[in-house]
PDB file of C-alpha atoms in Angstrom:
ATOM      1  CA  MET A   1       0.000   0.000   0.000  1.00 49.00           C
ATOM      2  CA  ASN A   2       1.271   3.502  -0.887  1.00 49.00           C
ATOM      3  CA  ARG A   3       3.037   5.187   2.034  1.00 48.00           C
ATOM      4  CA  LYS A   4       1.370   8.523   1.275  1.00 43.00           C
ATOM      5  CA  PHE A   5      -2.023   6.828   1.425  1.00 41.00           C
ATOM      6  CA  LEU A   6      -1.150   5.253   4.794  1.00 42.00           C
ATOM      7  CA  PHE A   7      -0.009   8.641   6.094  1.00 45.00           C
ATOM      8  CA  LEU A   8      -3.264  10.252   4.907  1.00 42.00           C
ATOM      9  CA  ILE A   9      -5.355   7.593   6.670  1.00 42.00           C
ATOM     10  CA  GLY A  10      -3.345   8.060   9.842  1.00 47.00           C
ATOM     11  CA  PHE A  11      -3.700  11.837   9.645  1.00 44.00           C
ATOM     12  CA  LEU A  12      -7.474  11.644   9.125  1.00 41.00           C
ATOM     13  CA  MET A  13      -7.848   9.248  12.061  1.00 46.00           C
ATOM     14  CA  MET A  14      -5.896  11.668  14.255  1.00 45.00           C
ATOM     15  CA  VAL A  15      -8.108  14.592  13.177  1.00 41.00           C
ATOM     16  CA  ILE A  16     -11.279  12.574  13.819  1.00 41.00           C
ATOM     17  CA  SER A  17      -9.983  11.526  17.226  1.00 42.00           C
ATOM     18  CA  THR A  18      -9.065  15.135  18.103  1.00 43.00           C
ATOM     19  CA  ASN A  19     -12.479  16.436  17.060  1.00 43.00           C
ATOM     20  CA  ALA A  20     -14.223  13.710  19.051  1.00 45.00           C
ATOM     21  CA  GLN A  21     -12.334  14.836  22.118  1.00 53.00           C
ATOM     22  CA  THR A  22     -13.205  18.512  21.587  1.00 65.00           C
ATOM     23  CA  GLN A  23     -16.555  18.175  23.329  1.00 75.00           C
ATOM     24  CA  ARG A  24     -16.799  15.717  26.203  1.00 92.00           C
ATOM     25  CA  ILE A  25     -20.381  15.655  27.510  1.00 94.00           C
ATOM     26  CA  ASP A  26     -21.266  13.314  30.362  1.00 95.00           C
ATOM     27  CA  SER A  27     -24.858  12.043  30.173  1.00 96.00           C
ATOM     28  CA  THR A  28     -25.057  11.826  33.981  1.00 97.00           C
ATOM     29  CA  ALA A  29     -24.144  15.510  34.316  1.00 97.00           C
ATOM     30  CA  VAL A  30     -26.793  16.419  31.720  1.00 97.00           C
ATOM     31  CA  TYR A  31     -29.391  14.304  33.530  1.00 98.00           C
ATOM     32  CA  LEU A  32     -28.699  15.959  36.899  1.00 98.00           C
ATOM     33  CA  LEU A  33     -28.837  19.491  35.500  1.00 98.00           C
ATOM     34  CA  SER A  34     -32.062  18.596  33.664  1.00 98.00           C
ATOM     35  CA  ARG A  35     -33.624  17.411  36.928  1.00 98.00           C
ATOM     36  CA  THR A  36     -32.706  20.746  38.517  1.00 98.00           C
ATOM     37  CA  THR A  37     -34.319  22.591  35.608  1.00 97.00           C
ATOM     38  CA  GLU A  38     -37.481  20.475  35.899  1.00 97.00           C
ATOM     39  CA  THR A  39     -37.805  21.307  39.594  1.00 97.00           C
ATOM     40  CA  MET A  40     -37.317  25.018  39.026  1.00 97.00           C
ATOM     41  CA  GLN A  41     -39.953  25.075  36.291  1.00 96.00           C
ATOM     42  CA  ASP A  42     -42.467  23.170  38.398  1.00 97.00           C
ATOM     43  CA  ILE A  43     -42.370  25.110  41.679  1.00 96.00           C
ATOM     44  CA  LYS A  44     -44.965  27.784  42.442  1.00 97.00           C
ATOM     45  CA  SER A  45     -42.911  29.712  44.977  1.00 98.00           C
ATOM     46  CA  CYS A  46     -39.597  29.515  46.790  1.00 98.00           C
ATOM     47  CA  SER A  47     -37.327  31.299  49.216  1.00 98.00           C
ATOM     48  CA  PHE A  48     -33.626  30.819  49.868  1.00 98.00           C
ATOM     49  CA  THR A  49     -30.446  32.534  51.018  1.00 98.00           C
ATOM     50  CA  ALA A  50     -27.498  33.042  48.671  1.00 97.00           C
ATOM     51  CA  VAL A  51     -24.040  33.722  50.117  1.00 97.00           C
ATOM     52  CA  THR A  52     -21.955  35.095  47.250  1.00 97.00           C
ATOM     53  CA  THR A  53     -18.272  35.968  46.959  1.00 97.00           C
ATOM     54  CA  TYR A  54     -16.673  37.480  43.885  1.00 96.00           C
ATOM     55  CA  ASP A  55     -13.306  38.893  42.794  1.00 97.00           C
ATOM     56  CA  ILE A  56     -12.573  42.438  41.648  1.00 96.00           C
ATOM     57  CA  LEU A  57      -9.256  43.128  39.956  1.00 96.00           C
ATOM     58  CA  THR A  58      -7.368  46.100  41.451  1.00 96.00           C
ATOM     59  CA  ASN A  59      -4.227  47.858  40.237  1.00 94.00           C
ATOM     60  CA  ASN A  60      -2.158  47.411  43.404  1.00 94.00           C
ATOM     61  CA  LEU A  61      -3.574  44.351  45.178  1.00 96.00           C
ATOM     62  CA  GLY A  62      -4.575  42.100  42.330  1.00 96.00           C
ATOM     63  CA  LEU A  63      -7.817  40.196  42.905  1.00 97.00           C
ATOM     64  CA  VAL A  64      -9.769  41.371  45.965  1.00 97.00           C
ATOM     65  CA  LYS A  65     -12.591  39.233  47.315  1.00 97.00           C
ATOM     66  CA  HIS A  66     -16.020  40.767  48.024  1.00 97.00           C
ATOM     67  CA  ALA A  67     -19.173  39.269  49.536  1.00 97.00           C
ATOM     68  CA  ILE A  68     -22.959  39.686  49.446  1.00 97.00           C
ATOM     69  CA  ILE A  69     -25.743  37.866  51.283  1.00 98.00           C
ATOM     70  CA  ASP A  70     -29.092  37.807  49.460  1.00 97.00           C
ATOM     71  CA  LYS A  71     -32.380  36.678  50.963  1.00 98.00           C
ATOM     72  CA  VAL A  72     -34.672  35.820  48.056  1.00 98.00           C
ATOM     73  CA  ALA A  73     -38.420  35.174  47.861  1.00 98.00           C
ATOM     74  CA  ILE A  74     -40.165  34.426  44.548  1.00 98.00           C
ATOM     75  CA  LYS A  75     -43.822  33.791  43.791  1.00 98.00           C
ATOM     76  CA  PHE A  76     -44.246  32.741  40.192  1.00 97.00           C
ATOM     77  CA  PRO A  77     -44.895  34.012  37.683  1.00 95.00           C
ATOM     78  CA  GLU A  78     -44.726  37.685  38.639  1.00 95.00           C
ATOM     79  CA  LYS A  79     -43.492  38.452  42.157  1.00 98.00           C
ATOM     80  CA  MET A  80     -40.010  38.645  43.672  1.00 98.00           C
ATOM     81  CA  LYS A  81     -38.180  40.223  46.605  1.00 98.00           C
ATOM     82  CA  VAL A  82     -34.420  40.307  47.188  1.00 97.00           C
ATOM     83  CA  THR A  83     -32.925  41.783  50.361  1.00 98.00           C
ATOM     84  CA  SER A  84     -29.150  42.220  50.213  1.00 97.00           C
ATOM     85  CA  THR A  85     -26.404  42.978  52.714  1.00 97.00           C
ATOM     86  CA  GLY A  86     -22.674  43.157  52.127  1.00 96.00           C
ATOM     87  CA  ASP A  87     -20.072  45.026  50.113  1.00 96.00           C
ATOM     88  CA  LYS A  88     -22.628  46.649  47.798  1.00 92.00           C
ATOM     89  CA  GLY A  89     -24.601  48.038  50.726  1.00 94.00           C
ATOM     90  CA  ASN A  90     -27.873  47.181  52.396  1.00 97.00           C
ATOM     91  CA  ARG A  91     -30.693  47.261  49.885  1.00 97.00           C
ATOM     92  CA  ALA A  92     -33.917  45.663  48.688  1.00 97.00           C
ATOM     93  CA  LEU A  93     -35.485  44.955  45.306  1.00 97.00           C
ATOM     94  CA  LEU A  94     -39.223  44.324  45.127  1.00 98.00           C
ATOM     95  CA  TYR A  95     -41.132  43.294  42.010  1.00 98.00           C
ATOM     96  CA  ASN A  96     -44.936  43.001  42.082  1.00 97.00           C
ATOM     97  CA  GLY A  97     -45.722  42.127  38.477  1.00 96.00           C
ATOM     98  CA  GLN A  98     -45.954  45.724  37.291  1.00 95.00           C
ATOM     99  CA  SER A  99     -43.084  47.685  38.797  1.00 96.00           C
ATOM    100  CA  LEU A 100     -39.624  47.104  40.196  1.00 97.00           C
ATOM    101  CA  ASN A 101     -38.670  49.066  43.286  1.00 97.00           C
ATOM    102  CA  TYR A 102     -35.165  49.578  44.629  1.00 97.00           C
ATOM    103  CA  TYR A 103     -34.603  50.754  48.213  1.00 98.00           C
ATOM    104  CA  SER A 104     -31.326  51.653  49.918  1.00 97.00           C
ATOM    105  CA  TYR A 105     -31.435  51.110  53.686  1.00 97.00           C
ATOM    106  CA  ASP A 106     -28.132  52.973  54.001  1.00 97.00           C
ATOM    107  CA  ASN A 107     -29.289  56.175  52.283  1.00 97.00           C
ATOM    108  CA  ASN A 108     -33.072  55.952  52.735  1.00 98.00           C
ATOM    109  CA  THR A 109     -33.518  56.433  49.002  1.00 98.00           C
ATOM    110  CA  TYR A 110     -35.674  54.558  46.508  1.00 98.00           C
ATOM    111  CA  ALA A 111     -36.280  54.251  42.777  1.00 97.00           C
ATOM    112  CA  THR A 112     -39.198  52.846  40.818  1.00 97.00           C
ATOM    113  CA  THR A 113     -39.459  51.674  37.214  1.00 95.00           C
ATOM    114  CA  THR A 114     -42.004  49.785  35.163  1.00 95.00           C
ATOM    115  CA  ALA A 115     -41.213  46.103  34.668  1.00 96.00           C
ATOM    116  CA  PRO A 116     -42.304  43.241  32.365  1.00 95.00           C
ATOM    117  CA  ASN A 117     -45.001  40.736  33.287  1.00 93.00           C
ATOM    118  CA  SER A 118     -42.853  37.910  34.637  1.00 96.00           C
ATOM    119  CA  VAL A 119     -39.934  37.288  36.966  1.00 96.00           C
ATOM    120  CA  ILE A 120     -37.660  35.963  34.202  1.00 95.00           C
ATOM    121  CA  GLU A 121     -38.442  38.842  31.833  1.00 96.00           C
ATOM    122  CA  THR A 122     -37.831  41.334  34.626  1.00 96.00           C
ATOM    123  CA  ILE A 123     -34.478  39.740  35.495  1.00 95.00           C
ATOM    124  CA  ASP A 124     -33.428  40.015  31.841  1.00 94.00           C
ATOM    125  CA  ASP A 125     -34.715  43.571  31.494  1.00 94.00           C
ATOM    126  CA  VAL A 126     -33.070  45.128  34.545  1.00 91.00           C
ATOM    127  CA  SER A 127     -29.830  43.230  33.945  1.00 92.00           C
ATOM    128  CA  LYS A 128     -29.526  44.704  30.457  1.00 92.00           C
ATOM    129  CA  LYS A 129     -30.671  48.215  31.410  1.00 92.00           C
ATOM    130  CA  TYR A 130     -29.182  48.684  34.883  1.00 92.00           C
ATOM    131  CA  GLY A 131     -26.606  45.926  35.377  1.00 90.00           C
ATOM    132  CA  ILE A 132     -28.501  44.450  38.337  1.00 90.00           C
ATOM    133  CA  GLU A 133     -27.825  40.740  38.718  1.00 88.00           C
ATOM    134  CA  PHE A 134     -30.078  38.322  40.623  1.00 90.00           C
ATOM    135  CA  SER A 135     -29.010  35.421  42.829  1.00 81.00           C
ATOM    136  CA  ALA A 136     -29.423  31.981  41.241  1.00 90.00           C
ATOM    137  CA  ALA A 137     -31.139  33.512  38.193  1.00 93.00           C
ATOM    138  CA  ASP A 138     -29.543  31.016  35.785  1.00 93.00           C
ATOM    139  CA  PHE A 139     -31.247  28.055  37.413  1.00 96.00           C
ATOM    140  CA  PHE A 140     -34.731  29.476  36.779  1.00 96.00           C
ATOM    141  CA  TYR A 141     -34.424  29.666  32.994  1.00 95.00           C
ATOM    142  CA  PRO A 142     -36.262  26.859  31.136  1.00 95.00           C
ATOM    143  CA  SER A 143     -33.243  26.404  28.872  1.00 95.00           C
ATOM    144  CA  PHE A 144     -30.663  26.245  31.692  1.00 96.00           C
ATOM    145  CA  ALA A 145     -29.604  22.597  31.238  1.00 96.00           C
ATOM    146  CA  SER A 146     -29.723  22.657  27.432  1.00 95.00           C
ATOM    147  CA  ASP A 147     -27.756  25.919  27.285  1.00 96.00           C
ATOM    148  CA  ILE A 148     -25.018  24.458  29.491  1.00 96.00           C
ATOM    149  CA  GLN A 149     -24.878  21.309  27.372  1.00 95.00           C
ATOM    150  CA  SER A 150     -24.732  23.100  24.020  1.00 94.00           C
ATOM    151  CA  SER A 151     -22.096  25.665  25.013  1.00 94.00           C
ATOM    152  CA  SER A 152     -19.793  23.361  27.005  1.00 96.00           C
ATOM    153  CA  GLU A 153     -16.578  21.925  25.643  1.00 95.00           C
ATOM    154  CA  ASP A 154     -16.421  19.647  28.670  1.00 96.00           C
ATOM    155  CA  LEU A 155     -19.191  18.689  31.079  1.00 97.00           C
ATOM    156  CA  VAL A 156     -18.549  15.870  33.550  1.00 97.00           C
ATOM    157  CA  PHE A 157     -20.001  14.295  36.668  1.00 98.00           C
ATOM    158  CA  LEU A 158     -17.283  14.113  39.333  1.00 97.00           C
ATOM    159  CA  GLY A 159     -19.178  12.034  41.902  1.00 98.00           C
ATOM    160  CA  LYS A 160     -20.807  12.662  45.255  1.00 98.00           C
ATOM    161  CA  THR A 161     -19.597  15.015  47.977  1.00 98.00           C
ATOM    162  CA  THR A 162     -20.991  17.031  50.902  1.00 97.00           C
ATOM    163  CA  ILE A 163     -21.958  20.706  51.183  1.00 93.00           C
ATOM    164  CA  ASP A 164     -23.065  22.051  54.583  1.00 90.00           C
ATOM    165  CA  GLY A 165     -23.751  18.507  55.767  1.00 93.00           C
ATOM    166  CA  LYS A 166     -25.890  17.621  52.733  1.00 96.00           C
ATOM    167  CA  GLU A 167     -24.905  14.971  50.215  1.00 98.00           C
ATOM    168  CA  CYS A 168     -24.768  16.354  46.702  1.00 98.00           C
ATOM    169  CA  PHE A 169     -23.676  15.634  43.146  1.00 98.00           C
ATOM    170  CA  HIS A 170     -20.593  17.455  41.876  1.00 98.00           C
ATOM    171  CA  ILE A 171     -20.550  18.590  38.233  1.00 98.00           C
ATOM    172  CA  ALA A 172     -17.796  20.487  36.416  1.00 98.00           C
ATOM    173  CA  GLY A 173     -17.401  21.900  32.941  1.00 97.00           C
ATOM    174  CA  ARG A 174     -15.863  24.578  30.773  1.00 96.00           C
ATOM    175  CA  ASP A 175     -16.575  26.595  27.672  1.00 95.00           C
ATOM    176  CA  LYS A 176     -14.593  29.138  25.678  1.00 95.00           C
ATOM    177  CA  THR A 177     -14.650  31.866  28.348  1.00 96.00           C
ATOM    178  CA  LYS A 178     -14.938  30.133  31.715  1.00 97.00           C
ATOM    179  CA  SER A 179     -14.841  26.987  33.782  1.00 97.00           C
ATOM    180  CA  PHE A 180     -17.679  26.207  36.172  1.00 97.00           C
ATOM    181  CA  GLN A 181     -18.828  23.792  38.849  1.00 98.00           C
ATOM    182  CA  PHE A 182     -22.245  22.931  40.271  1.00 98.00           C
ATOM    183  CA  TRP A 183     -23.195  21.061  43.418  1.00 98.00           C
ATOM    184  CA  ILE A 184     -26.732  19.622  43.200  1.00 98.00           C
ATOM    185  CA  ALA A 185     -28.569  18.169  46.209  1.00 98.00           C
ATOM    186  CA  ASN A 186     -28.926  14.388  46.247  1.00 98.00           C
ATOM    187  CA  ASP A 187     -32.634  14.326  47.089  1.00 97.00           C
ATOM    188  CA  ASP A 188     -35.998  14.344  45.341  1.00 96.00           C
ATOM    189  CA  LEU A 189     -35.758  18.009  44.259  1.00 97.00           C
ATOM    190  CA  PHE A 190     -32.176  18.277  42.947  1.00 98.00           C
ATOM    191  CA  LEU A 191     -31.893  21.865  44.175  1.00 98.00           C
ATOM    192  CA  PRO A 192     -28.634  23.759  43.567  1.00 98.00           C
ATOM    193  CA  LEU A 193     -26.451  24.072  46.677  1.00 98.00           C
ATOM    194  CA  LYS A 194     -23.353  25.757  45.273  1.00 98.00           C
ATOM    195  CA  MET A 195     -21.921  27.228  42.093  1.00 98.00           C
ATOM    196  CA  VAL A 196     -18.392  28.349  41.185  1.00 98.00           C
ATOM    197  CA  ILE A 197     -17.406  30.185  38.004  1.00 97.00           C
ATOM    198  CA  ILE A 198     -13.812  30.985  36.992  1.00 97.00           C
ATOM    199  CA  TYR A 199     -13.575  33.517  34.156  1.00 97.00           C
ATOM    200  CA  THR A 200     -10.604  32.106  32.284  1.00 96.00           C
ATOM    201  CA  ASP A 201     -10.783  34.722  29.523  1.00 96.00           C
ATOM    202  CA  GLN A 202     -10.172  37.595  31.953  1.00 95.00           C
ATOM    203  CA  LYS A 203      -6.929  38.804  33.493  1.00 95.00           C
ATOM    204  CA  GLU A 204      -5.923  36.717  36.552  1.00 95.00           C
ATOM    205  CA  SER A 205      -9.085  34.586  36.129  1.00 97.00           C
ATOM    206  CA  PRO A 206     -11.460  36.136  38.702  1.00 97.00           C
ATOM    207  CA  GLN A 207     -13.872  33.808  40.479  1.00 97.00           C
ATOM    208  CA  PHE A 208     -17.530  33.926  41.441  1.00 97.00           C
ATOM    209  CA  GLU A 209     -18.866  31.595  44.127  1.00 97.00           C
ATOM    210  CA  ALA A 210     -22.389  31.258  45.516  1.00 97.00           C
ATOM    211  CA  VAL A 211     -23.729  28.949  48.216  1.00 97.00           C
ATOM    212  CA  TYR A 212     -27.518  28.447  48.222  1.00 97.00           C
ATOM    213  CA  LYS A 213     -29.158  27.411  51.476  1.00 97.00           C
ATOM    214  CA  ASP A 214     -32.357  27.574  53.541  1.00 97.00           C
ATOM    215  CA  TRP A 215     -34.485  26.502  50.596  1.00 97.00           C
ATOM    216  CA  VAL A 216     -38.250  26.576  51.215  1.00 98.00           C
ATOM    217  CA  ILE A 217     -40.412  25.346  48.334  1.00 98.00           C
ATOM    218  CA  ASN A 218     -44.072  26.195  47.640  1.00 98.00           C
ATOM    219  CA  ALA A 219     -44.648  28.192  50.806  1.00 95.00           C
ATOM    220  CA  ASP A 220     -47.713  30.432  50.941  1.00 96.00           C
ATOM    221  CA  LEU A 221     -46.086  33.832  50.374  1.00 97.00           C
ATOM    222  CA  PRO A 222     -48.509  36.775  50.810  1.00 97.00           C
ATOM    223  CA  ASP A 223     -48.729  39.332  48.007  1.00 97.00           C
ATOM    224  CA  THR A 224     -48.014  42.152  50.460  1.00 97.00           C
ATOM    225  CA  LEU A 225     -44.465  40.786  50.837  1.00 98.00           C
ATOM    226  CA  PHE A 226     -43.665  42.074  47.353  1.00 98.00           C
ATOM    227  CA  GLU A 227     -45.257  45.515  47.638  1.00 98.00           C
ATOM    228  CA  PHE A 228     -43.089  48.560  48.346  1.00 97.00           C
ATOM    229  CA  LYS A 229     -44.135  51.523  50.439  1.00 96.00           C
ATOM    230  CA  ALA A 230     -41.612  54.303  50.809  1.00 96.00           C
ATOM    231  CA  PRO A 231     -40.480  54.835  54.431  1.00 95.00           C
ATOM    232  CA  PRO A 232     -40.847  58.254  56.081  1.00 94.00           C
ATOM    233  CA  LYS A 233     -38.471  60.932  54.709  1.00 96.00           C
ATOM    234  CA  ALA A 234     -37.208  58.590  51.978  1.00 97.00           C
ATOM    235  CA  THR A 235     -35.898  60.399  48.896  1.00 98.00           C
ATOM    236  CA  LYS A 236     -36.911  59.279  45.423  1.00 97.00           C
ATOM    237  CA  THR A 237     -34.113  58.841  42.883  1.00 96.00           C
ATOM    238  CA  LYS A 238     -33.728  57.168  39.486  1.00 94.00           C
ATOM    239  CA  PHE A 239     -32.266  53.839  38.418  1.00 93.00           C
ATOM    240  CA  ALA A 240     -28.746  54.355  37.086  1.00 88.00           C
ATOM    241  CA  PRO A 241     -28.274  53.042  33.518  1.00 89.00           C
ATOM    242  CA  ARG A 242     -25.796  50.228  33.046  1.00 79.00           C
ATOM    243  CA  GLU A 243     -22.310  51.427  32.185  1.00 72.00           C
ATOM    244  CA  LYS A 244     -21.387  50.618  28.608  1.00 65.00           C
ATOM    245  CA  THR A 245     -18.411  48.319  28.217  1.00 55.00           C
ATOM    246  CA  LYS A 246     -15.661  49.497  25.916  1.00 48.00           C
TER     247      LYS A 246
END
């Protein structure tokens, strides 16, 4: 057989093998993330606490760690309240299906803006307009599991471990801009317990980490919880537009 032909066959086999290894998707990881998505789409209401840490790159100190604690209550499809404490101040966001209200406990100031007709649409809208991010928002999107699967270059199930005394499934993956890990509760609901993101496309690879705890599912949350009434002597301001990235 011609040596050039043998070389060509060998080269093609190497290319095929390399391409096959480009995307490594573990069916167990996909199954677990799909179960999480199914739970999130099925619940009528929930509350939880998110303890978040994130890195900010500074000129002199490199990456500096910051922290926020969010207490979240959601009543689907159109009510949400987030109370936050930490490095971004003490504040609250309340959405009642028609308007989104922001209140600063530190400054006794508030802002109000019209909002779309659902929690997910409101999260998208205020993120794009004002740069406001919501705890655990990714998990509530119907396409969460499929989006992770389609964009990942690697997605693997690493086995079982423990978070805050709870047994959970450990999943890791990466795409073109980041690596990520999820810890999913080993129970009937498959709720997320922890998430870590490392932004590998950014200088010094800053990290984001969130621990989700105190989950309460389908509690009877009163509508008044999501209504905002300005406190005495509070000053009305405006939402600040999101800064444009260069």
